[in-house]
CSV table of C-alpha atoms in Angstrom, one decimal:
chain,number,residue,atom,x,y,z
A,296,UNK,CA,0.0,0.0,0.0
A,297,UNK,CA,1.7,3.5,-1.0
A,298,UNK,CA,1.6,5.9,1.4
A,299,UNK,CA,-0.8,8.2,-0.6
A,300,UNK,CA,-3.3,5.6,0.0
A,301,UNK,CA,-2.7,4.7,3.7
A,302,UNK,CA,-3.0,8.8,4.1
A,303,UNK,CA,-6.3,8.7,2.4
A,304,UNK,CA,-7.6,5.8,4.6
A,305,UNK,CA,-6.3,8.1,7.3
A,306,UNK,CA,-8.3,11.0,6.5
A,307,UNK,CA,-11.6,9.2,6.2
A,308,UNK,CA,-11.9,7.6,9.4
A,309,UNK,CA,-10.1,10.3,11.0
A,310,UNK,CA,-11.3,10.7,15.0
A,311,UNK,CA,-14.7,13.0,14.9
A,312,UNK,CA,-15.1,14.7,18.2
A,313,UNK,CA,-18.4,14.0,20.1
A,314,UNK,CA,-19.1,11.3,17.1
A,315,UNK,CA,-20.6,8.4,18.8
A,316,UNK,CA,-22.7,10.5,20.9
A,317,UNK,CA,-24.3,12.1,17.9
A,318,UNK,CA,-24.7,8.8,15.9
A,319,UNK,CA,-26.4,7.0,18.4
A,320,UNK,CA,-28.4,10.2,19.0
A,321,UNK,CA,-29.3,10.0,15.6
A,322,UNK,CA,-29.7,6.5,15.6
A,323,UNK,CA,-32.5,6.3,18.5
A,324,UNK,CA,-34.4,9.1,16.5
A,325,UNK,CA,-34.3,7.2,13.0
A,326,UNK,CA,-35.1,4.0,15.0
A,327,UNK,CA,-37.9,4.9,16.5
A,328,UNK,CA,-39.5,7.0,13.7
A,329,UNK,CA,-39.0,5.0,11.2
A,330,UNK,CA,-38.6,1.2,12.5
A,331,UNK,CA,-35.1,-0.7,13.4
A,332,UNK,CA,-35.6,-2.3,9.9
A,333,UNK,CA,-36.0,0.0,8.1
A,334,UNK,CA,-32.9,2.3,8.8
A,335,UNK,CA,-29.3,1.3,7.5
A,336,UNK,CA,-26.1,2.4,9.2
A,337,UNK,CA,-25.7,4.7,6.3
A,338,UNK,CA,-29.0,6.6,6.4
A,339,UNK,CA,-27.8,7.0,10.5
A,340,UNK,CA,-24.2,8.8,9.3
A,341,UNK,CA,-25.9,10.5,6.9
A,342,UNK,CA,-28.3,12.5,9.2
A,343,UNK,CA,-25.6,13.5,11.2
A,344,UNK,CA,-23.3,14.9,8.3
A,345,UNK,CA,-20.8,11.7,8.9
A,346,UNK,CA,-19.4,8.8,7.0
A,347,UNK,CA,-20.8,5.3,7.1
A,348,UNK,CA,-16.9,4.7,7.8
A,349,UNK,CA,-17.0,6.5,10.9
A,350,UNK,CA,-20.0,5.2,11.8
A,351,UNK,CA,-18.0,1.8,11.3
A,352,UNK,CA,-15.3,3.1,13.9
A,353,UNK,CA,-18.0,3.3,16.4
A,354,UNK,CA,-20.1,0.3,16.4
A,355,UNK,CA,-19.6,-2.7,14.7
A,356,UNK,CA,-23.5,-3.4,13.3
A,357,UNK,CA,-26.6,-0.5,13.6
A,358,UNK,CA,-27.5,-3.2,16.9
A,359,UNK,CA,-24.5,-2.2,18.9
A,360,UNK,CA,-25.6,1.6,19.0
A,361,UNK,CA,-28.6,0.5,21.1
A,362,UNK,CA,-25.8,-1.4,24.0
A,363,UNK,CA,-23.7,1.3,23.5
A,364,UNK,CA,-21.8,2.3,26.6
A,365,UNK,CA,-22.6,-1.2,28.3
A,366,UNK,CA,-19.1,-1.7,30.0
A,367,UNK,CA,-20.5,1.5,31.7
A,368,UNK,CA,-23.9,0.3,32.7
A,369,UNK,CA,-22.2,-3.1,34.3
A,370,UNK,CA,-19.8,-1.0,35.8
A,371,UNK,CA,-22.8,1.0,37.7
A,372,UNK,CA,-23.7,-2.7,39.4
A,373,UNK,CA,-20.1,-3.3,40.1
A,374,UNK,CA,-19.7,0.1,42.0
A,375,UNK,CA,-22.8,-0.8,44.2
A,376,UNK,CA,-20.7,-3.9,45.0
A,377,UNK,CA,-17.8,-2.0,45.9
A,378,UNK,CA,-19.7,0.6,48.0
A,379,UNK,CA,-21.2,-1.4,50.2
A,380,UNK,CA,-19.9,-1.9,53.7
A,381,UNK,CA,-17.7,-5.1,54.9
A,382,UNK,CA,-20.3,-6.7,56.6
A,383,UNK,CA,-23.2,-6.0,54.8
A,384,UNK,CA,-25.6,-8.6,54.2
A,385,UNK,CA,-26.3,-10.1,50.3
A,386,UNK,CA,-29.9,-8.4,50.7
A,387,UNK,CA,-28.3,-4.8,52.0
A,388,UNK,CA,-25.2,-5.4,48.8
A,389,UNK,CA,-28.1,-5.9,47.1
A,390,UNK,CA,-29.8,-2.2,48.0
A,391,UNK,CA,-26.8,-0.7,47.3
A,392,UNK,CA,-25.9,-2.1,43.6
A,393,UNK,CA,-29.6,-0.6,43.1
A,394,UNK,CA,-28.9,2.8,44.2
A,395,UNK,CA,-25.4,2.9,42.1
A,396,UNK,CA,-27.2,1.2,39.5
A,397,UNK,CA,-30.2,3.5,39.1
A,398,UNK,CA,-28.0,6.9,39.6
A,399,UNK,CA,-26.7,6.2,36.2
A,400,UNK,CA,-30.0,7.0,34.9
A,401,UNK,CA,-30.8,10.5,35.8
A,402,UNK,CA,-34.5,12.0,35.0
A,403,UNK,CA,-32.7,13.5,32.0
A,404,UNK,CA,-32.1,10.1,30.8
A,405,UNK,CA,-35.8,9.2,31.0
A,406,UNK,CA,-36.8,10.3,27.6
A,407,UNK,CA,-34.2,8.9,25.6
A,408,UNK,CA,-34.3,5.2,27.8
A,409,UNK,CA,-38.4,5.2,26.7
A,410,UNK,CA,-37.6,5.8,23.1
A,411,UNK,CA,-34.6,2.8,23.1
A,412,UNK,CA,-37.2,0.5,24.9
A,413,UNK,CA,-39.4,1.2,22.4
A,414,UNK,CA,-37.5,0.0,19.5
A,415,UNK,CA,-36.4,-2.5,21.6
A,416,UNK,CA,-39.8,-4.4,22.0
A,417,UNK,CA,-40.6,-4.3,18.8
A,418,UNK,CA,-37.6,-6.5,17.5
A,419,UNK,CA,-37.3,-10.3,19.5
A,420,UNK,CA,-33.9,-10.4,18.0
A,421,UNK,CA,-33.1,-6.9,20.3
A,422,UNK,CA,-34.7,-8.6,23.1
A,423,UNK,CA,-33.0,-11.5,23.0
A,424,UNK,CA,-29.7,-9.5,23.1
A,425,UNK,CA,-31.4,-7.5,25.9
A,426,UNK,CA,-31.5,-10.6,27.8
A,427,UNK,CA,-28.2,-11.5,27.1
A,428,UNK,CA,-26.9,-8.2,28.5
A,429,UNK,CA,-29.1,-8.2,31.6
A,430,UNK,CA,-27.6,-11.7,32.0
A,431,UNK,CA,-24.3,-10.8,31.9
A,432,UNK,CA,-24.6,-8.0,34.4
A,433,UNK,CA,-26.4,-10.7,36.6
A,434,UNK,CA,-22.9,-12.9,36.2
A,435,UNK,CA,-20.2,-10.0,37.1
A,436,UNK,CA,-22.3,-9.1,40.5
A,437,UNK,CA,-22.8,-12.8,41.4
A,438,UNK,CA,-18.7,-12.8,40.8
A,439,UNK,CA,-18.3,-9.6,42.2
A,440,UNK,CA,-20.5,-11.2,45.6
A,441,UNK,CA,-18.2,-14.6,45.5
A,442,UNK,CA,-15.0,-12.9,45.9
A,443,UNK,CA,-16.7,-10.7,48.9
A,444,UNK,CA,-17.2,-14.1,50.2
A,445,UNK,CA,-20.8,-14.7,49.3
A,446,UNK,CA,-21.0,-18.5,49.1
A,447,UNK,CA,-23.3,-20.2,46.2
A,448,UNK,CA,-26.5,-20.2,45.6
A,449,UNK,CA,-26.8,-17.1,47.7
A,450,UNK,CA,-24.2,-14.8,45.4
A,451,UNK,CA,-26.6,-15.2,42.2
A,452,UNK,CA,-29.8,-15.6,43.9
A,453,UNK,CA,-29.3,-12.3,45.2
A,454,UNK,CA,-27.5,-11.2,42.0
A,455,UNK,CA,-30.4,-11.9,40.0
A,456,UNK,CA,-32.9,-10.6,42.5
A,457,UNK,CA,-31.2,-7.3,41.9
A,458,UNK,CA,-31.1,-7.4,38.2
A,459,UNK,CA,-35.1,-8.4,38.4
A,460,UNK,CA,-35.7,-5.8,40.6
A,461,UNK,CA,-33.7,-3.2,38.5
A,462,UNK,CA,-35.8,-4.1,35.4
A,463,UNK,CA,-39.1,-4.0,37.1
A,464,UNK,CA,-38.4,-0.5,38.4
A,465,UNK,CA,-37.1,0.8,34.9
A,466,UNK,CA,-39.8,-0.5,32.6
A,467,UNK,CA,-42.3,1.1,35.5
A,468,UNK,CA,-40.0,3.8,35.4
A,469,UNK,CA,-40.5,5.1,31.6
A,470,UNK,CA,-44.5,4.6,31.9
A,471,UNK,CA,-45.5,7.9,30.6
A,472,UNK,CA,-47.4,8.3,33.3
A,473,UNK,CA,-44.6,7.8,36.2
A,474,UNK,CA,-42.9,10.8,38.1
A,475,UNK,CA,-40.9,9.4,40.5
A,476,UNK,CA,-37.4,8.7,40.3
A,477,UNK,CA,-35.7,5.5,39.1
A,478,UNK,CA,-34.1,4.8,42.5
A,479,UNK,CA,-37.2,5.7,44.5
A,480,UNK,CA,-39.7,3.3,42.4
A,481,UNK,CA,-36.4,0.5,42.9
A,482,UNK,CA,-36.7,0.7,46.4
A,483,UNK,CA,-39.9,0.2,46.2
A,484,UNK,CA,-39.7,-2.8,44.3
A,485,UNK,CA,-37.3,-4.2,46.5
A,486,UNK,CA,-39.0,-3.9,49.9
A,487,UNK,CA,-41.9,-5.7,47.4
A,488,UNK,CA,-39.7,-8.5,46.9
A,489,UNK,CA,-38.5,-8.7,50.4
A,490,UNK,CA,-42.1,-8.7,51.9
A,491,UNK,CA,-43.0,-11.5,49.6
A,492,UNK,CA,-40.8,-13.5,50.5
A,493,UNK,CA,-41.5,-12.6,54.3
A,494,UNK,CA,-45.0,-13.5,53.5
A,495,UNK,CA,-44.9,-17.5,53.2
A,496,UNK,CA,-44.9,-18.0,56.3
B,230,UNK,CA,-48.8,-30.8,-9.7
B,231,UNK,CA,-50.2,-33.9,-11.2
B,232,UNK,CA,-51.6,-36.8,-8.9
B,233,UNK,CA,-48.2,-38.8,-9.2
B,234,UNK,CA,-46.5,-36.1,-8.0
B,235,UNK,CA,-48.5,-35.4,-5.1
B,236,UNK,CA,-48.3,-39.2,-4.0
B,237,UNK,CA,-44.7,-39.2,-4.1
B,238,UNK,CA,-44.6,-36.0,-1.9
B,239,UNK,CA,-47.0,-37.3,0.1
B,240,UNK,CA,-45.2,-40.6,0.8
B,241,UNK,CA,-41.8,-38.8,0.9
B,242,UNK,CA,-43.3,-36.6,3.9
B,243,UNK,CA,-45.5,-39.4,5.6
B,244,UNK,CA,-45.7,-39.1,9.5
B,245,UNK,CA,-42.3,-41.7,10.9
B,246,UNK,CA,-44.0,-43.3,14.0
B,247,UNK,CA,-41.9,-41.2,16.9
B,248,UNK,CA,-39.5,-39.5,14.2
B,249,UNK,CA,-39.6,-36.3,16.7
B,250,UNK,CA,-37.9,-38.4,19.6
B,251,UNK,CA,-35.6,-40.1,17.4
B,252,UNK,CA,-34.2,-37.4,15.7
B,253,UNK,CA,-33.8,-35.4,18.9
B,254,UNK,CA,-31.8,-38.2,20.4
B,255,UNK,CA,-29.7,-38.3,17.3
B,256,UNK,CA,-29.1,-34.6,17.7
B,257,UNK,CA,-28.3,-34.2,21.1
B,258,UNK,CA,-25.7,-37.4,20.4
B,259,UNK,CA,-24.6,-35.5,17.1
B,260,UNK,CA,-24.0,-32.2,18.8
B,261,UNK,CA,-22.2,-33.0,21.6
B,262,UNK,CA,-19.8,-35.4,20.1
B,263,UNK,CA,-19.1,-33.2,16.2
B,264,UNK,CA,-20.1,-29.8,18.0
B,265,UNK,CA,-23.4,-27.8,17.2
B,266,UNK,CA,-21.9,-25.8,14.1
B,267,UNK,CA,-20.7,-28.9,12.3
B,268,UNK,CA,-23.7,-30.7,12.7
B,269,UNK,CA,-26.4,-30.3,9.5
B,270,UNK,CA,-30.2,-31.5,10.0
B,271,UNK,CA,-29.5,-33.7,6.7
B,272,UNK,CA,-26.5,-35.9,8.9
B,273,UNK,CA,-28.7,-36.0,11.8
B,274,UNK,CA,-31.8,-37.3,10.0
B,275,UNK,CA,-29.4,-39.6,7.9
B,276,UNK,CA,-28.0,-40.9,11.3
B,277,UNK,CA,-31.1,-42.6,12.1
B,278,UNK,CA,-32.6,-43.4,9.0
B,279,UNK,CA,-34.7,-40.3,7.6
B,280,UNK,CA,-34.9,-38.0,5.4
B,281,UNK,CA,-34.1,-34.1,5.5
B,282,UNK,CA,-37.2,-33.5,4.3
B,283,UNK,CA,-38.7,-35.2,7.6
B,284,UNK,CA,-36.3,-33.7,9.6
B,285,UNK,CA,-38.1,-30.3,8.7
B,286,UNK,CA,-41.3,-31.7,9.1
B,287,UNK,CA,-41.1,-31.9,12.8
B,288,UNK,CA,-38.4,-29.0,13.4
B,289,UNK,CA,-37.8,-25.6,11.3
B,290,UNK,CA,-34.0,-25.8,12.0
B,291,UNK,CA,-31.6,-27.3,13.9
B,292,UNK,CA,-31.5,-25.2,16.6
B,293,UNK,CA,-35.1,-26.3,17.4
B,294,UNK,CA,-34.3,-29.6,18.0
B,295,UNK,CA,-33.0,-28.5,20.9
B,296,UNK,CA,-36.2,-26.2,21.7
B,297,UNK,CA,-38.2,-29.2,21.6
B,298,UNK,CA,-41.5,-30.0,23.7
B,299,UNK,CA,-41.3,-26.0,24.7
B,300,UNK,CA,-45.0,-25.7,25.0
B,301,UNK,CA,-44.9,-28.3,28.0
B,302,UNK,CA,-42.2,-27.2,29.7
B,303,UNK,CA,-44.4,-23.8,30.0
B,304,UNK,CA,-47.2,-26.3,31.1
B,305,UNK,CA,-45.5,-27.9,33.5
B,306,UNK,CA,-45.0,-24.5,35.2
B,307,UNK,CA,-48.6,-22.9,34.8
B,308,UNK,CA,-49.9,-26.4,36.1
B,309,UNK,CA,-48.1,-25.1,39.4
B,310,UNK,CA,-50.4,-22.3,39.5
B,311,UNK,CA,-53.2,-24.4,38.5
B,312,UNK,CA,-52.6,-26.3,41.3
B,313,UNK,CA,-51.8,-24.2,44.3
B,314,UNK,CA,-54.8,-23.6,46.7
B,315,UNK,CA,-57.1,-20.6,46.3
B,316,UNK,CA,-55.3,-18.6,49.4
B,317,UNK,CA,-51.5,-19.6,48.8
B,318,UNK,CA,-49.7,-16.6,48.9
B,319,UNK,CA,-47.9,-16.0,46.2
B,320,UNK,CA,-44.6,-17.5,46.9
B,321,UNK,CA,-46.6,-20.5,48.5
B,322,UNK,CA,-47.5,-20.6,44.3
B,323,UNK,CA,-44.3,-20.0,43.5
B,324,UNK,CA,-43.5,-23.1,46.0
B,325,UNK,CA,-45.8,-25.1,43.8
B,326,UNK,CA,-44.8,-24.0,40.5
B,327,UNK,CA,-41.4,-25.4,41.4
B,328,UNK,CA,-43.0,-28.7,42.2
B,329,UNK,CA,-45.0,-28.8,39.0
B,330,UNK,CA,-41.8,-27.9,37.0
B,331,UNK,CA,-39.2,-29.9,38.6
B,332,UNK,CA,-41.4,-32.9,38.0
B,333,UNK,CA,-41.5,-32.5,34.3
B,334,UNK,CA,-37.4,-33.6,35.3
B,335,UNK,CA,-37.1,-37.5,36.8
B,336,UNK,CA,-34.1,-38.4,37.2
B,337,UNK,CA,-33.6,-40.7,33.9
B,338,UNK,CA,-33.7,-37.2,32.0
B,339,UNK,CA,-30.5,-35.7,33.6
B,340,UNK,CA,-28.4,-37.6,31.5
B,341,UNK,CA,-29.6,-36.1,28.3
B,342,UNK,CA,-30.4,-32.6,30.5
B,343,UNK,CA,-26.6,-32.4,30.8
B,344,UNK,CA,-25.5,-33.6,27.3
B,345,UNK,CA,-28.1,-30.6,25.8
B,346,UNK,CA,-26.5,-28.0,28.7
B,347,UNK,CA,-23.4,-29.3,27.3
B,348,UNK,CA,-24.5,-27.9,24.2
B,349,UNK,CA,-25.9,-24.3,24.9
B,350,UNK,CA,-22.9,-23.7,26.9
B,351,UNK,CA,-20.9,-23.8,23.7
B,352,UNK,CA,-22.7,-21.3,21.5
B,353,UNK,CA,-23.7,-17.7,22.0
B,354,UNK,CA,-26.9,-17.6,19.6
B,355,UNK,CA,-28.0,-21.3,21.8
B,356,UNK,CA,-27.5,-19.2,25.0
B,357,UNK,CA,-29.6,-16.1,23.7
B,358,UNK,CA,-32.7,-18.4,22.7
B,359,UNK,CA,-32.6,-20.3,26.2
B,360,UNK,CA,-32.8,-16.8,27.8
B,361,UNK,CA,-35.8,-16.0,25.6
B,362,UNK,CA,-37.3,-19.3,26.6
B,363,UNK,CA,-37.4,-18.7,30.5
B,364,UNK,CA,-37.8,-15.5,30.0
B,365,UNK,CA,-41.6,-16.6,28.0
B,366,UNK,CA,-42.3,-18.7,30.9
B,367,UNK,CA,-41.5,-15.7,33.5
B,368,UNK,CA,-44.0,-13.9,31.6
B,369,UNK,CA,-46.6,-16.8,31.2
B,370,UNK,CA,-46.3,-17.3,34.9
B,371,UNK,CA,-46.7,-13.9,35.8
B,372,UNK,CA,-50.2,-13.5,33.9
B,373,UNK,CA,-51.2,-16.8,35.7
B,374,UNK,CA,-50.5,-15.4,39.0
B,375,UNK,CA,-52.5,-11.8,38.2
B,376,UNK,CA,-55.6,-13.8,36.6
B,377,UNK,CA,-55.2,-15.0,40.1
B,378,UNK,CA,-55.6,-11.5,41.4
B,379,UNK,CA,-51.7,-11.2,42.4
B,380,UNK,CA,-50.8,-7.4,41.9
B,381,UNK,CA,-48.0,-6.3,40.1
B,382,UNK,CA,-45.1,-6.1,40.5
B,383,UNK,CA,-45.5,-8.9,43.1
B,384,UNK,CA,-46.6,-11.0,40.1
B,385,UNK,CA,-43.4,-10.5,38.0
B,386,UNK,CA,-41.5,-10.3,41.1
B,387,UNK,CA,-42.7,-13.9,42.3
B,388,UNK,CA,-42.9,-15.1,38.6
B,389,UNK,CA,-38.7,-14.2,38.1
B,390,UNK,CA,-37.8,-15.5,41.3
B,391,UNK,CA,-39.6,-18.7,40.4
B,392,UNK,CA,-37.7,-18.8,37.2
B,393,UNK,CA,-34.6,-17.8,39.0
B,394,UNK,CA,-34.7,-20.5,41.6
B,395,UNK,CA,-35.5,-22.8,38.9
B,396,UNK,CA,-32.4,-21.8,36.6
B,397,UNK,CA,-29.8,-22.3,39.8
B,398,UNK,CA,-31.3,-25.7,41.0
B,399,UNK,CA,-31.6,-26.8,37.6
B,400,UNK,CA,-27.8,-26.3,36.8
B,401,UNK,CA,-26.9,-27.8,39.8
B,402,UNK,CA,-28.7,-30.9,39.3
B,403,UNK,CA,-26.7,-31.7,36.1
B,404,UNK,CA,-23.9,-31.1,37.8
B,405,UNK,CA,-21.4,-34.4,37.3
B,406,UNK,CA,-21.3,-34.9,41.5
B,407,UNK,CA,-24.8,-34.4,42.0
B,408,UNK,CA,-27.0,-37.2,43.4
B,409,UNK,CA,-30.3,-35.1,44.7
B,410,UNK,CA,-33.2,-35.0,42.7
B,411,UNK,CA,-34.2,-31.8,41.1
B,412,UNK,CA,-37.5,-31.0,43.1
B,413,UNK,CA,-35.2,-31.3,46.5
B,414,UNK,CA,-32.4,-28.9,44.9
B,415,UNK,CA,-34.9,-26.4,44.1
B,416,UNK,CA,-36.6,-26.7,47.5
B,417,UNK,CA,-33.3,-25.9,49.5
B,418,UNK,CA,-32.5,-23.1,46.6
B,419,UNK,CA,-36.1,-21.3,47.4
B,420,UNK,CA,-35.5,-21.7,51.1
B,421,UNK,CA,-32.1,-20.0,50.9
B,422,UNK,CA,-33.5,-17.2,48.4
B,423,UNK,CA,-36.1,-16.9,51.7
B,424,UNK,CA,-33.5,-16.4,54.0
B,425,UNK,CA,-31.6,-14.0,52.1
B,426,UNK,CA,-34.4,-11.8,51.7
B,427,UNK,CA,-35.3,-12.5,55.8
B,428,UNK,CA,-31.5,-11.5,56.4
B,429,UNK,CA,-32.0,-7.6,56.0
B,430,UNK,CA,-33.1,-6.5,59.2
């Protein structure tokens, strides 16, 4: 390859400041206007003034812009883990991974998290990937527990408690209707789950 | 089509007295030994006998094979709701459910439970569609319990952890060391999810 060439490859993917952010800006609108389907990669540069090469740089299908920024969202959970004091119970780990968890989502964030769900649901081959995320979230805190010394089953039972409580809370969350914050309606949901299982007796 | 042609369809398709079983078995003995990928539905319907074209009458791809009898694994649970009395709380339902399901499991199954584990474990896209699957009969439970009258989001609450209990118990029944049957692993998996959510205060 002559250098012209590798100079010219240069330019065109070149780093575009801010250029994820506005692509997957872009993205949720064209996704949810028009239909998943129905948008290409292309169409989603385009309408930001950008290449489908750079859009190429960012994400490696038109898919990954909706889990964009997951190492973040797991790292939420983790913190929760991490801020949690040495003898805290699984249950009281587990009310701390909710409130770390749900302060990554802002009422600012509300709007945008409706319209993603939204395309979500509409596409099983999302959800299934949806699934697969929550499940892997589910596996780093139930590692995250073992290494506090949380014995098994009680690491991912409360693990996936946590990770069904979270998405309770957030799908109640972005109702239209709902005005209260993400980590109030998940303590909520939480002292739900602990009274039910109180209950069987 | 002239009538020739449609007998010779007719008698290339005819029903194979307990085709569906044999050509699971064949697949679950192909996959595990040549791996999932390497594995066509023509060499597993070959391997016992059939054709491809039968091999698609019972199953639209390979991947369903191991999908197979679905619809009463989700009965298995809902008869749990079925048959929990008219006052049980609702984890005394979820108690039941756990019977109901775990039954659908005798012990001469965990051979074949493991080999198809075996399986999933191996492939991504496998592991997606199993999540999909419990997550259906989360949701099928869940309706169940609110025709019942359960609110929400104690339904989906009690429905998950269900699911959830049944997922940990169900792993460690086809564990190589394990000698319990599944309905007492998922008993002592409830009563710890119990005590972890007792253990708060």
């Amino acid at each position: 390859m002559s250098v012209t060439v590798i100079t010219k490859i240069d330019r065109m993917t070149r780093w575009v400041p801010g250029a994820a952010e506005r692509l997957h800006e872009a993205a949720l609108e064209l996704f949810a206007t028009r239909g998943f389907e129905q948008t290409t990669a292309t169409e989603i540069a385009q309408s930001v003034g950008l290449t489908e090469r750079t859009f190429f740089r960012h994400f490696s299908d038109k898919r990954e812009v909706l889990f964009h920024k997951q190492h973040l969202f797991v790292q939420a959970f983790l913190a929760g883990v991490e801020a949690a004091p040495p003898d805290a119970s699984p249950i009281e780990i587990v009310a701390s991974v909710l409130r770390s968890a749900t302060s990554f989502f802002p009422d600012e964030r509300r709007h945008p998290s409706r319209r993603r769900q939204s395309v979500i649901d509409q596409n099983p081959a999302l959800q299934e990937r949806e699934l697969h995320k929550f499940a892997g979230v589910a596996t780093a805190v139930a590692d995250a527990l073992r290494v506090r010394g949380v014995a098994e089953p009680a690491a991912t039972l409360a693990a996936e408690s946590g990770i069904t409580v979270f998405r309770i809370a957030f799908a109640q969350w972005i109702r239209e209707d709902e005005q209260r914050s993400l980590a109030d309606i998940a303590e909520d949901v939480l002292h739900e789950l602990l009274n039910l299982a109180r209950g069987r007796d």
